[in-house]
């Protein structure tokens, strides 16, 4: 979903971009660790703005709030992220689905 935005940023702004992709199965914590690994590989001295859609916004916030993030992260932007959970997550038979239920420990901790 964010690929067109990323392409536009690369063309029009003096900014570097990076992205993390994940399968629909792993939970918020596991994917947040992958995000941390990506941020660790970025050059020192860059300012990092994390942008996430839906579960991606929850992942970005978990990374910053629960894992301590990285000092270079200056902003997180969440687009349509279900911070209060969604009952539709019951349709996802995975840890990610369980993490996005309204009463999940992940979302309770973030609140």
C-alpha positions as a LaTeX table, in Angstrom:
\begin{tabular}{lrrr}
\hline
Residue & $x$ (\AA) & $y$ (\AA) & $z$ (\AA) \\
\hline
Unk1 & 0.00 & 0.00 & 0.00 \\
Unk2 & 2.80 & 2.44 & 0.78 \\
Unk3 & 4.91 & 1.65 & $-2.29$ \\
Unk4 & 3.49 & 4.53 & $-4.39$ \\
Unk5 & 4.20 & 6.97 & $-1.55$ \\
Unk6 & 7.69 & 5.58 & $-1.15$ \\
Unk7 & 8.34 & 5.95 & $-4.89$ \\
Unk8 & 7.14 & 9.56 & $-4.82$ \\
Unk9 & 9.40 & 10.39 & $-1.86$ \\
Unk10 & 12.41 & 8.92 & $-3.64$ \\
Unk11 & 11.67 & 10.98 & $-6.76$ \\
Unk12 & 10.81 & 14.30 & $-5.16$ \\
Unk13 & 12.51 & 14.60 & $-1.79$ \\
Unk14 & 16.12 & 14.38 & $-0.76$ \\
Unk15 & 15.37 & 11.37 & 1.43 \\
Unk16 & 16.33 & 7.74 & 1.58 \\
Unk17 & 13.67 & 5.13 & 2.20 \\
Unk18 & 13.68 & 1.59 & 3.50 \\
Unk19 & 10.89 & $-0.87$ & 4.15 \\
Unk20 & 10.24 & $-4.00$ & 6.12 \\
Unk21 & 7.89 & $-6.66$ & 4.81 \\
Unk22 & 6.44 & $-9.43$ & 6.89 \\
Unk23 & 4.32 & $-12.50$ & 6.44 \\
Unk24 & 0.85 & $-12.34$ & 8.00 \\
Unk25 & 1.68 & $-14.88$ & 10.70 \\
Unk26 & 4.27 & $-13.51$ & 13.15 \\
Unk27 & 3.09 & $-11.40$ & 16.03 \\
Unk28 & 3.69 & $-7.73$ & 16.72 \\
Unk29 & 6.78 & $-8.40$ & 18.88 \\
Unk30 & 8.53 & $-10.55$ & 16.27 \\
Unk31 & 7.93 & $-8.10$ & 13.45 \\
Unk32 & 9.01 & $-5.20$ & 15.69 \\
Unk33 & 12.32 & $-7.00$ & 16.16 \\
Unk34 & 12.69 & $-7.15$ & 12.37 \\
Unk35 & 11.98 & $-3.43$ & 12.22 \\
Unk36 & 14.69 & $-2.85$ & 14.81 \\
Unk37 & 17.17 & $-4.84$ & 12.73 \\
Unk38 & 16.36 & $-2.70$ & 9.70 \\
Unk39 & 16.78 & 0.54 & 11.67 \\
Unk40 & 20.11 & $-0.74$ & 13.02 \\
Unk41 & 21.38 & $-1.08$ & 9.43 \\
Unk42 & 20.56 & 2.54 & 8.54 \\
Unk43 & 23.44 & 5.00 & 8.46 \\
Unk44 & 24.23 & 6.76 & 11.76 \\
Unk45 & 23.30 & 10.45 & 11.55 \\
Unk46 & 20.02 & 9.95 & 9.67 \\
Unk47 & 16.69 & 10.99 & 11.11 \\
Unk48 & 14.16 & 8.18 & 10.96 \\
Unk49 & 10.44 & 8.66 & 10.40 \\
Unk50 & 8.49 & 5.42 & 10.77 \\
Unk51 & 5.29 & 5.16 & 8.73 \\
Unk52 & 2.99 & 2.19 & 9.15 \\
Unk53 & $-0.43$ & 1.26 & 7.86 \\
Unk54 & $-2.81$ & $-0.83$ & 9.97 \\
Unk55 & $-0.71$ & $-3.43$ & 11.78 \\
Unk56 & 2.41 & $-1.57$ & 10.61 \\
Unk57 & 1.48 & 1.40 & 12.77 \\
Unk58 & 1.13 & $-0.87$ & 15.80 \\
Unk59 & 4.50 & $-2.42$ & 15.00 \\
Unk60 & 6.17 & 1.00 & 14.81 \\
Unk61 & 4.66 & 2.07 & 18.11 \\
Unk62 & 5.60 & $-1.22$ & 19.81 \\
Unk63 & 9.17 & $-0.82$ & 18.56 \\
Unk64 & 9.44 & 2.71 & 19.96 \\
Unk65 & 7.36 & 2.43 & 23.15 \\
Unk66 & 8.01 & $-1.14$ & 24.30 \\
Unk67 & 11.41 & $-1.95$ & 22.82 \\
Unk68 & 13.00 & 1.45 & 23.35 \\
Unk69 & 13.32 & 2.16 & 19.64 \\
Unk70 & 16.35 & 4.04 & 18.43 \\
Unk71 & 17.47 & 7.58 & 19.21 \\
Unk72 & 17.32 & 8.41 & 15.49 \\
Unk73 & 13.55 & 7.83 & 15.35 \\
Unk74 & 12.04 & 11.30 & 15.41 \\
Unk75 & 8.49 & 10.46 & 14.39 \\
Unk76 & 6.02 & 7.63 & 14.00 \\
Unk77 & 3.05 & 7.96 & 11.69 \\
Unk78 & 0.23 & 5.43 & 11.91 \\
Unk79 & $-2.37$ & 5.20 & 9.16 \\
Unk80 & $-5.63$ & 3.42 & 10.04 \\
Unk81 & $-3.97$ & 1.42 & 12.81 \\
Unk82 & $-6.46$ & $-0.37$ & 15.09 \\
Unk83 & $-4.93$ & 0.65 & 18.44 \\
Unk84 & $-8.18$ & $-0.30$ & 20.17 \\
Unk85 & $-8.20$ & $-3.61$ & 18.33 \\
Unk86 & $-10.53$ & $-5.12$ & 15.80 \\
Unk87 & $-12.84$ & $-8.08$ & 16.12 \\
Unk88 & $-12.11$ & $-8.90$ & 12.47 \\
Unk89 & $-8.69$ & $-10.05$ & 13.62 \\
Unk90 & $-10.45$ & $-13.27$ & 14.70 \\
Unk91 & $-10.44$ & $-14.16$ & 11.00 \\
Unk92 & $-6.62$ & $-14.24$ & 11.05 \\
Unk93 & $-5.55$ & $-17.62$ & 12.49 \\
Unk94 & $-2.12$ & $-16.38$ & 13.55 \\
Unk95 & $-0.28$ & $-14.61$ & 16.32 \\
Unk96 & $-0.69$ & $-11.36$ & 14.42 \\
Unk97 & $-4.47$ & $-11.82$ & 14.51 \\
Unk98 & $-4.45$ & $-12.56$ & 18.22 \\
Unk99 & $-2.29$ & $-9.49$ & 18.84 \\
Unk100 & $-4.84$ & $-7.25$ & 17.11 \\
Unk101 & $-7.88$ & $-8.36$ & 19.11 \\
Unk102 & $-9.31$ & $-5.63$ & 21.37 \\
Unk103 & $-8.34$ & $-7.43$ & 24.58 \\
Unk104 & $-4.89$ & $-8.62$ & 23.45 \\
Unk105 & $-1.99$ & $-8.09$ & 25.85 \\
Unk106 & $-0.16$ & $-6.18$ & 23.10 \\
Unk107 & $-2.87$ & $-3.56$ & 22.74 \\
Unk108 & $-3.58$ & $-3.44$ & 26.47 \\
Unk109 & 0.10 & $-2.66$ & 27.10 \\
Unk110 & 0.17 & 0.02 & 24.40 \\
Unk111 & $-2.87$ & 1.72 & 25.92 \\
\hline
\end{tabular}
